[in-house]
Coordinates of C-alpha atoms and ligand atoms in Angstrom, one line a residue:
X23 CA 34.4 16.4 -7.9
X24 CA 31.8 18.7 -6.4
X25 CA 31.3 20.7 -9.5
X26 CA 30.0 20.0 -13.0
X27 CA 31.2 21.9 -16.1
X28 CA 28.8 22.2 -19.0
X29 CA 29.5 23.5 -22.5
X30 CA 26.0 24.3 -23.4
X31 CA 24.0 25.2 -26.5
X32 CA 23.9 21.7 -28.0
X33 CA 20.5 20.0 -28.9
X34 CA 20.3 16.6 -27.3
X35 CA 20.5 13.5 -29.5
X36 CA 20.7 9.9 -28.5
X37 CA 19.6 7.2 -26.1
X38 CA 20.0 6.9 -22.3
X39 CA 19.2 4.0 -20.0
X40 CA 17.2 4.9 -16.9
X41 CA 18.6 3.8 -13.5
X42 CA 16.6 2.1 -10.8
X43 CA 14.3 4.2 -8.6
X44 CA 15.8 5.9 -5.5
X45 CA 12.4 6.3 -3.8
X46 CA 11.5 2.7 -4.3
X47 CA 14.9 1.2 -3.4
X48 CA 15.2 3.0 0.0
X49 CA 12.0 1.7 1.6
X50 CA 12.5 -1.7 0.1
X51 CA 16.0 -1.9 1.6
X52 CA 14.6 -0.7 5.0
X53 CA 11.9 -3.4 4.7
X54 CA 14.6 -6.1 4.5
X55 CA 15.0 -5.6 8.3
X56 CA 11.6 -7.3 8.7
X57 CA 12.7 -10.3 6.8
X58 CA 15.0 -12.4 8.9
X59 CA 16.4 -14.1 5.8
X60 CA 18.4 -13.1 2.7
X61 CA 16.8 -10.8 0.2
X62 CA 18.3 -9.9 -3.2
X63 CA 17.1 -6.4 -4.3
X64 CA 17.9 -6.0 -8.0
X65 CA 18.3 -2.8 -10.0
X66 CA 19.3 -0.6 -7.1
X67 CA 20.9 2.7 -8.3
X68 CA 24.5 3.4 -7.2
X69 CA 23.6 6.8 -5.6
X70 CA 24.7 8.4 -2.4
X71 CA 21.3 7.8 -0.6
X72 CA 21.5 4.1 -1.4
X73 CA 25.1 4.0 -0.1
X74 CA 23.9 5.7 3.1
X75 CA 21.1 3.2 3.5
X76 CA 23.6 0.4 3.0
X77 CA 25.9 1.8 5.7
X78 CA 22.9 2.3 8.1
X79 CA 21.9 -1.3 7.6
X80 CA 25.5 -2.5 8.1
X81 CA 25.7 -0.4 11.3
X82 CA 22.6 -2.1 12.6
X83 CA 24.3 -5.5 12.0
X84 CA 22.9 -6.6 8.6
X85 CA 25.2 -8.4 6.2
X86 CA 25.0 -6.3 3.0
X87 CA 26.9 -6.5 -0.2
X88 CA 26.5 -5.3 -3.8
X89 CA 26.1 -8.0 -6.4
X90 CA 26.3 -6.6 -9.9
X91 CA 23.5 -4.1 -10.0
X92 CA 21.7 -5.4 -6.9
X93 CA 22.1 -5.6 -3.2
X94 CA 22.0 -8.7 -1.1
X95 CA 20.8 -8.1 2.5
X96 CA 20.7 -10.6 5.3
X97 CA 19.2 -9.2 8.4
X98 CA 19.1 -12.4 10.5
X99 CA 21.9 -11.3 12.8
X100 CA 20.5 -7.8 13.6
X101 CA 20.3 -7.1 17.3
X102 CA 20.9 -3.3 17.4
X103 CA 18.1 -0.8 17.4
X104 CA 20.0 2.4 17.7
X105 CA 20.9 4.6 14.7
X106 CA 22.8 7.6 16.0
X107 CA 24.7 8.0 12.8
X108 CA 25.4 11.1 10.7
X109 CA 23.7 9.3 7.8
X110 CA 20.3 9.6 9.6
X111 CA 20.4 13.4 9.7
X112 CA 21.6 13.6 6.1
X113 CA 18.9 11.4 4.6
X114 CA 15.1 11.8 5.0
X115 CA 14.6 8.2 3.9
X116 CA 16.3 6.9 7.0
X117 CA 12.9 7.7 8.4
X118 CA 11.5 4.5 7.0
X119 CA 13.9 2.6 9.2
X120 CA 11.6 3.9 12.0
X121 CA 8.7 1.7 10.9
X122 CA 11.0 -1.2 10.0
X123 CA 12.8 -1.2 13.4
X124 CA 9.6 -0.7 15.4
X125 CA 8.2 -3.7 13.4
X126 CA 11.3 -5.8 14.1
X127 CA 12.1 -4.9 17.7
X128 CA 9.2 -2.7 19.0
X129 CA 11.9 -0.1 19.8
X130 CA 14.1 2.3 18.1
X131 CA 16.5 5.2 19.0
X132 CA 17.5 7.5 16.2
X133 CA 18.5 11.1 15.4
X134 CA 15.9 13.3 13.9
X135 CA 16.0 12.4 10.1
X136 CA 17.2 15.0 7.6
X137 CA 16.9 15.3 3.8
X138 CA 16.8 18.0 1.3
X139 CA 16.2 21.6 2.5
X140 CA 13.1 22.0 0.5
X141 CA 10.7 22.7 3.3
X142 CA 10.0 22.0 7.0
X143 CA 9.4 18.3 6.6
X144 CA 7.8 17.5 9.9
X145 CA 7.0 13.9 11.0
X146 CA 3.8 14.5 12.9
X147 CA 1.8 12.2 10.6
X148 CA 4.2 9.4 11.1
X149 CA 4.1 9.8 14.9
X150 CA 0.3 10.1 15.1
X151 CA -0.2 7.0 12.9
X152 CA 2.3 4.9 14.7
X153 CA 0.9 6.2 18.0
X154 CA -2.4 4.7 17.1
X155 CA -0.6 1.3 16.7
X156 CA 0.7 1.5 20.3
X157 CA 4.1 3.3 19.7
X158 CA 5.1 5.9 22.3
X159 CA 7.6 8.6 21.4
X160 CA 10.0 10.6 23.6
X161 CA 12.8 13.0 22.7
X162 CA 16.0 13.4 24.6
X163 CA 19.2 15.2 23.7
X164 CA 18.0 15.5 20.1
X165 CA 17.4 11.8 19.9
X166 CA 14.0 10.4 18.9
X167 CA 13.0 7.3 21.0
X168 CA 10.1 5.2 20.0
X169 CA 8.8 2.0 21.7
X170 CA 5.8 -0.2 21.7
X171 CA 5.0 -2.7 24.4
X172 CA 2.6 -4.3 21.9
X173 CA 2.4 -3.2 18.3
X174 CA -1.2 -3.6 17.3
X175 CA -3.1 -3.2 14.0
X176 CA -5.3 -0.1 14.0
X177 CA -7.8 1.8 11.7
X178 CA -5.8 4.8 10.6
X179 CA -6.9 7.7 8.4
X180 CA -4.1 9.9 7.1
X181 CA -5.3 13.6 6.8
X182 CA -2.7 14.0 3.9
X183 CA -1.4 11.2 1.8
X184 CA 2.2 11.4 3.0
X185 CA 4.5 9.0 1.1
X186 CA 6.8 8.4 4.1
X187 CA 4.0 8.0 6.6
X188 CA 2.3 5.5 4.4
X189 CA 5.5 3.5 4.1
X190 CA 6.1 3.5 7.9
X191 CA 2.5 2.4 8.5
X192 CA 2.9 -0.5 6.0
X193 CA 6.2 -1.5 7.6
X194 CA 4.9 -1.4 11.1
X195 CA 1.6 -3.0 10.0
X196 CA 3.0 -6.1 8.5
X197 CA 4.8 -6.8 11.8
X198 CA 1.9 -5.8 14.1
X199 CA -0.6 -8.1 15.7
X200 CA -3.9 -8.0 13.8
X201 CA -5.2 -6.0 10.9
X202 CA -4.3 -2.4 10.0
X203 CA -6.7 -0.5 7.8
X204 CA -5.1 2.6 6.3
X205 CA -7.4 5.1 4.6
X206 CA -5.9 8.0 2.7
X207 CA -2.7 6.2 1.8
X208 CA -0.3 7.8 -0.7
X209 CA -0.8 6.5 -4.2
X210 CA 2.8 7.0 -5.4
X211 CA 4.1 4.0 -7.4
X212 CA 6.9 3.5 -4.9
X213 CA 4.3 2.5 -2.3
X214 CA 3.2 -0.2 -4.7
X215 CA 6.8 -1.4 -5.1
X216 CA 7.2 -1.7 -1.3
X217 CA 3.9 -3.6 -1.0
X218 CA 4.9 -6.0 -3.8
X219 CA 8.2 -6.7 -2.2
X220 CA 6.6 -7.4 1.2
X221 CA 3.9 -9.6 -0.5
X222 CA 6.7 -11.6 -2.3
X223 CA 8.1 -12.2 1.1
X224 CA 4.8 -13.6 2.4
X225 CA 3.0 -10.5 3.8
X226 CA -0.7 -10.0 3.0
X227 CA -1.6 -6.5 1.9
X228 CA -4.9 -5.8 0.1
X229 CA -5.8 -2.8 -2.0
X230 CA -2.2 -2.2 -3.3
X231 CA -2.4 0.7 -5.7
X232 CA -5.4 2.2 -4.0
X233 CA -5.9 4.8 -1.2
X234 CA -7.2 2.1 1.2
X235 CA -4.8 -0.6 2.3
X236 CA -5.7 -3.5 4.5
X237 CA -2.6 -5.0 6.0
X238 CA -2.8 -8.4 7.8
X239 CA 0.1 -8.3 10.3
X240 CA 2.1 -10.9 12.0
X241 CA 2.9 -13.3 9.1
X242 CA 6.4 -14.8 8.9
X243 CA 8.3 -13.1 6.1
X244 CA 10.8 -15.1 3.9
X245 CA 13.7 -13.9 1.8
X246 CA 13.1 -13.2 -1.9
X247 CA 14.5 -11.7 -5.0
X248 CA 12.8 -8.4 -6.1
X249 CA 13.5 -6.0 -8.9
X250 CA 13.1 -2.3 -8.2
X251 CA 11.3 -0.4 -11.0
X252 CA 13.1 2.3 -13.1
X253 CA 13.2 5.8 -11.7
X254 CA 10.3 7.9 -13.0
X255 CA 11.9 11.1 -11.7
X256 CA 15.2 10.5 -13.4
X257 CA 13.3 9.6 -16.6
X258 CA 11.2 12.8 -16.3
X259 CA 14.4 14.9 -15.7
X260 CA 15.8 13.8 -19.1
X261 CA 12.4 13.9 -20.8
X262 CA 11.6 17.5 -19.7
X263 CA 15.3 18.5 -20.0
X264 CA 15.2 17.4 -23.6
X265 CA 12.2 19.7 -24.2
X266 CA 14.2 22.6 -22.8
X267 CA 17.4 21.9 -24.6
X268 CA 15.9 20.8 -28.0
X269 CA 16.7 17.7 -30.0
X270 CA 15.4 14.2 -29.4
X271 CA 16.0 11.4 -27.0
X272 CA 15.1 7.8 -26.3
X273 CA 14.7 6.9 -22.6
X274 CA 15.3 3.2 -22.3
X275 CA 13.3 1.4 -19.6
X276 CA 11.5 4.7 -18.6
X277 CA 8.4 3.6 -16.6
X278 CA 5.8 5.3 -18.8
X279 CA 2.9 3.6 -16.9
X280 CA 3.9 5.7 -13.8
X281 CA 4.4 9.0 -15.8
X282 CA 1.0 10.0 -17.2
X283 CA 1.0 13.5 -15.7
X284 CA 4.7 14.1 -16.8
X285 CA 4.0 12.9 -20.4
X286 CA 0.9 15.1 -20.5
X287 CA 2.9 18.2 -19.4
X288 CA 5.7 17.3 -21.9
X289 CA 3.1 17.3 -24.7
X290 CA 1.6 20.6 -23.5
X291 CA 5.1 22.0 -23.7
X292 CA 5.1 21.1 -27.4
X293 CA 7.0 17.8 -27.2
X294 CA 6.2 14.9 -29.4
X295 CA 6.2 11.9 -27.0
X296 CA 5.6 8.3 -27.9
X297 CA 5.9 5.3 -25.7
X298 CA 6.6 1.6 -26.2
X299 CA 7.5 -1.3 -24.0
X300 CA 11.2 -0.5 -24.2
X301 CA 10.9 3.1 -23.1
X302 CA 9.9 6.6 -24.1
X303 CA 10.8 8.6 -27.2
X304 CA 10.7 12.4 -27.1
X305 CA 11.2 15.1 -29.7
X306 CA 11.5 18.7 -28.6
X307 CA 9.9 21.7 -30.1
X308 CA 12.1 24.7 -31.2
X309 CA 11.2 26.4 -27.9
X310 CA 8.9 25.0 -25.2
X311 CA 5.3 26.2 -25.3
X312 CA 4.3 27.9 -22.0
X313 CA 2.2 25.9 -19.5
X314 CA 0.3 26.3 -16.2
X315 CA 1.7 23.8 -13.8
X316 CA 0.5 22.9 -10.3
X317 CA 2.3 20.2 -8.4
X318 CA 0.2 17.5 -6.6
X319 CA 0.4 14.1 -5.0
X320 CA 0.3 11.1 -7.4
X321 CA -1.2 10.8 -9.9
X322 CA -0.7 14.6 -10.2
X323 CA 2.4 16.3 -11.5
X324 CA 5.3 15.4 -9.1
X325 CA 6.9 18.1 -7.1
X326 CA 10.3 16.4 -7.7
X327 CA 10.1 17.5 -11.4
X328 CA 8.8 21.0 -10.9
X329 CA 12.3 22.5 -11.1
X330 CA 13.1 20.9 -14.4
X331 CA 9.9 22.3 -16.0
X332 CA 10.9 25.7 -14.5
X333 CA 14.4 25.4 -16.0
X334 CA 13.1 24.3 -19.4
X335 CA 10.5 27.1 -19.5
X336 CA 13.2 29.8 -19.1
X337 CA 13.5 29.3 -22.8
X338 CA 9.7 29.1 -23.3
X339 CA 7.8 30.9 -26.0
X340 CA 5.7 32.9 -23.5
X341 CA 5.0 33.0 -19.8
X342 CA 4.7 29.8 -17.7
X343 CA 2.9 29.8 -14.3
X344 CA 4.1 27.3 -11.7
X345 CA 2.4 26.6 -8.4
X346 CA 4.2 24.5 -5.8
X347 CA 1.8 22.7 -3.5
X348 CA 3.8 20.1 -1.7
X349 CA 7.1 21.6 -0.4
X350 CA 7.5 25.3 0.4
X351 CA 11.2 25.8 -0.5
X352 CA 11.3 24.4 -4.0
X353 CA 12.0 27.8 -5.7
X354 CA 15.6 28.1 -4.5
X355 CA 16.9 27.8 -8.1
X356 CA 15.2 30.9 -9.3
X357 CA 18.1 33.1 -8.2
X358 CA 20.6 30.8 -9.8
X359 CA 18.7 30.7 -13.1
X360 CA 18.5 34.5 -13.1
X361 CA 22.4 34.5 -13.2
X362 CA 22.0 32.6 -16.5
X363 CA 19.7 35.3 -18.0
X364 CA 16.4 33.7 -17.0
X365 CA 13.5 36.1 -16.4
X366 CA 11.4 34.8 -13.4
X367 CA 9.0 36.6 -11.1
X368 CA 8.2 35.2 -7.7
X369 CA 4.5 35.9 -7.3
X370 CA 4.5 34.6 -3.7
X371 CA 6.3 31.9 -1.8
X372 CA 4.4 29.2 -3.6
X373 CA 4.1 30.6 -7.2
X374 CA 6.4 31.9 -9.9
X375 CA 5.9 33.3 -13.4
X376 CA 8.6 32.3 -15.9
X377 CA 8.9 34.7 -18.8
X378 CA 10.7 32.7 -21.6
X379 CA 13.7 34.3 -23.2
X380 CA 15.3 33.3 -26.6
X381 CA 18.5 32.0 -25.0
X382 CA 20.3 31.6 -21.6
X383 CA 24.0 32.2 -21.2
X384 CA 26.5 30.2 -19.2
X385 CA 27.2 31.2 -15.5
X386 CA 28.6 29.9 -12.3
X387 CA 25.6 28.6 -10.2
X388 CA 25.2 26.6 -7.0
X389 CA 23.0 23.6 -6.3
X390 CA 21.3 23.6 -2.9
X391 CA 19.1 20.5 -3.2
X392 CA 18.8 17.4 -5.2
X393 CA 16.2 18.1 -7.9
X394 CA 17.0 21.8 -8.2
X395 CA 20.6 20.7 -8.8
X396 CA 19.6 18.5 -11.7
X397 CA 17.5 21.3 -13.1
X398 CA 20.6 23.6 -13.0
X399 CA 22.7 21.1 -15.0
X400 CA 19.8 21.0 -17.5
X401 CA 19.8 24.8 -17.7
X402 CA 23.6 24.6 -18.3
X403 CA 23.0 22.3 -21.3
X404 CA 20.4 24.8 -22.6
X405 CA 22.6 27.9 -22.1
X406 CA 25.1 29.2 -24.7
X407 CA 28.7 29.0 -23.5
X408 CA 30.2 27.5 -20.3
X409 CA 28.5 26.9 -17.0
X410 CA 29.7 25.6 -13.7
X411 CA 27.3 24.0 -11.3
X412 CA 28.7 23.8 -7.8
X413 CA 27.3 21.8 -4.8
X414 CA 26.8 18.6 -7.0
X415 CA 27.0 16.3 -4.0
X416 CA 23.2 17.0 -3.7
X417 CA 22.7 15.7 -7.2
X418 CA 24.7 12.5 -6.5
X419 CA 22.2 11.7 -3.8
X420 CA 19.7 10.7 -6.5
X421 CA 21.4 10.5 -9.9
X422 CA 24.0 7.8 -10.6
X423 CA 25.9 9.9 -13.1
X424 CA 24.1 12.8 -14.5
X425 CA 27.2 13.8 -16.5
X426 CA 27.4 10.4 -18.2
X427 CA 23.7 10.4 -18.9
X428 CA 23.8 13.8 -20.6
X429 CA 26.9 12.8 -22.5
X430 CA 25.0 9.8 -23.9
X431 CA 22.6 12.4 -25.2
X432 CA 25.4 14.3 -26.9
X433 CA 25.8 17.1 -24.3
X434 CA 29.2 18.2 -23.1
X435 CA 29.1 17.7 -19.3
X436 CA 32.0 16.8 -17.1
X437 CA 32.7 16.5 -13.4
X438 CA 35.5 18.8 -12.2
Ligands
UD1_2 C1 8.7 11.6 -0.6 C2 9.9 11.5 -1.6 C3 10.2 12.8 -2.2 C4 8.9 13.5 -2.8 C5 7.8 13.4 -1.8 C6 6.4 13.9 -2.3 C7 11.2 9.6 -0.9 C8 12.5 9.2 -0.3 N1 11.0 10.9 -1.0 O1 9.2 12.4 0.4 O2 11.1 12.7 -3.2 O3 9.2 14.8 -3.2 O4 7.6 12.1 -1.3 O5 6.1 13.1 -3.4 O6 10.4 8.8 -1.2 N2 4.3 16.2 5.9 C9 3.8 16.6 7.1 N3 3.9 15.8 8.2 C10 4.4 14.5 8.1 C11 4.9 14.1 6.8 C12 4.8 14.9 5.7 O7 3.4 17.8 7.2 O8 4.5 13.8 9.1 C13 4.2 17.1 4.7 C14 5.6 17.5 4.2 O9 6.1 18.6 4.9 C15 5.3 17.8 2.8 C16 4.2 16.9 2.4 O10 3.6 16.4 3.6 O11 4.8 19.2 2.7 C17 4.7 15.7 1.6 O12 5.5 14.9 2.3 P1 5.7 13.3 2.1 O13 4.6 12.9 1.1 O14 5.7 12.7 3.4 O15 7.1 13.3 1.4 P2 8.4 12.4 1.8 O16 8.0 11.0 2.2 O17 9.2 13.2 2.8

């Protein structure tokens, strides 16, 4: 089931329910390690990355089970602090277990975390910040070892608002002695979700939603029930995908409050977008209007949705300019889209010009990373005739069932 077959050329029509957020679920699940009681995390998506996180938590000794659409985690019996599992290298988010385990035990041994091949993805910011809190790092035989005799609050200024580093500082900060003041924190909504979960458990974090967080460490955390928000990136995939394919769609539960830049871009592309409490309605133009897009940290346009705009604009009514500012390897789909008849110039490693064509044609293409893969399925739906997208295991890392979702919207998409 590593390929997806798409019979394209159909304008979308219908309603799809948006799954829970991957990027919020993963750090919240990691944070359950700091709570030595039972937590019930509702609305977790059934995606490969969440399954990997569940197996990592189990491997550490947590009792973990799915209950309907949520996950119950009890970390009271955890004694282990080593994670030398394959899952660590395959999933970047295993990195937030670093902050959680340092917080719980003051010590962790893990393989160097992996993730999508969309750039270098160093962890220097994580190490420097945790270093300020008293953590010492060593590397031996490819393993990363971190330990802190005393984990202490610190005044930390992040030179770049890294999402993962912000999460690790929060996780270590709630367990540390004293107060951690974090300046330059990432503003992504998933950080807010992590803070809200920890505060529900009894942590004290001031400034949630801002770039300056004050974390009062050392409080006892109690188990709680917490609902993960809907996935703004999945919602954005179908919203922008609809603009590329034509037609109209209702995205049930889409978190419009976290999607201002995406909605703005969708409107610039000629989409009619309206929002209500239940979700987002979008109606596509005949062909997308060209735009100038620059990715940025939140509240700017998310890098995770850049490939979907790129795919949609291959049918644009003019030339679209896209600049990628966050990850350097996010234009790997250009070659694949070209096989479908797209006309794209790489200006340099961080910029492309997409010259819209009237129509794409079906082709055999290969996904090489998560969001690019979703963009290729979208392009398949836009193209006339049959396409095969191979390498879909990347897509299943973040989308529960992209085929089912597109079928809900009337597209002919099947796993083969
Ligand atoms: C998270 C998201 C990912 C999203 C990204 C940016 C999760 C699981 N993943 O990834 O979907 O695309 O935010 O919104 O939540 N950097 C360094 N040194 C570091 C850390 C980061 O140079 O120590 C650089 C990275 O190479 C990259 C940029 O900072 O160029 C952004 O990285 P970061 O915000 O940390 O993203 P992730 O947490 O990896």
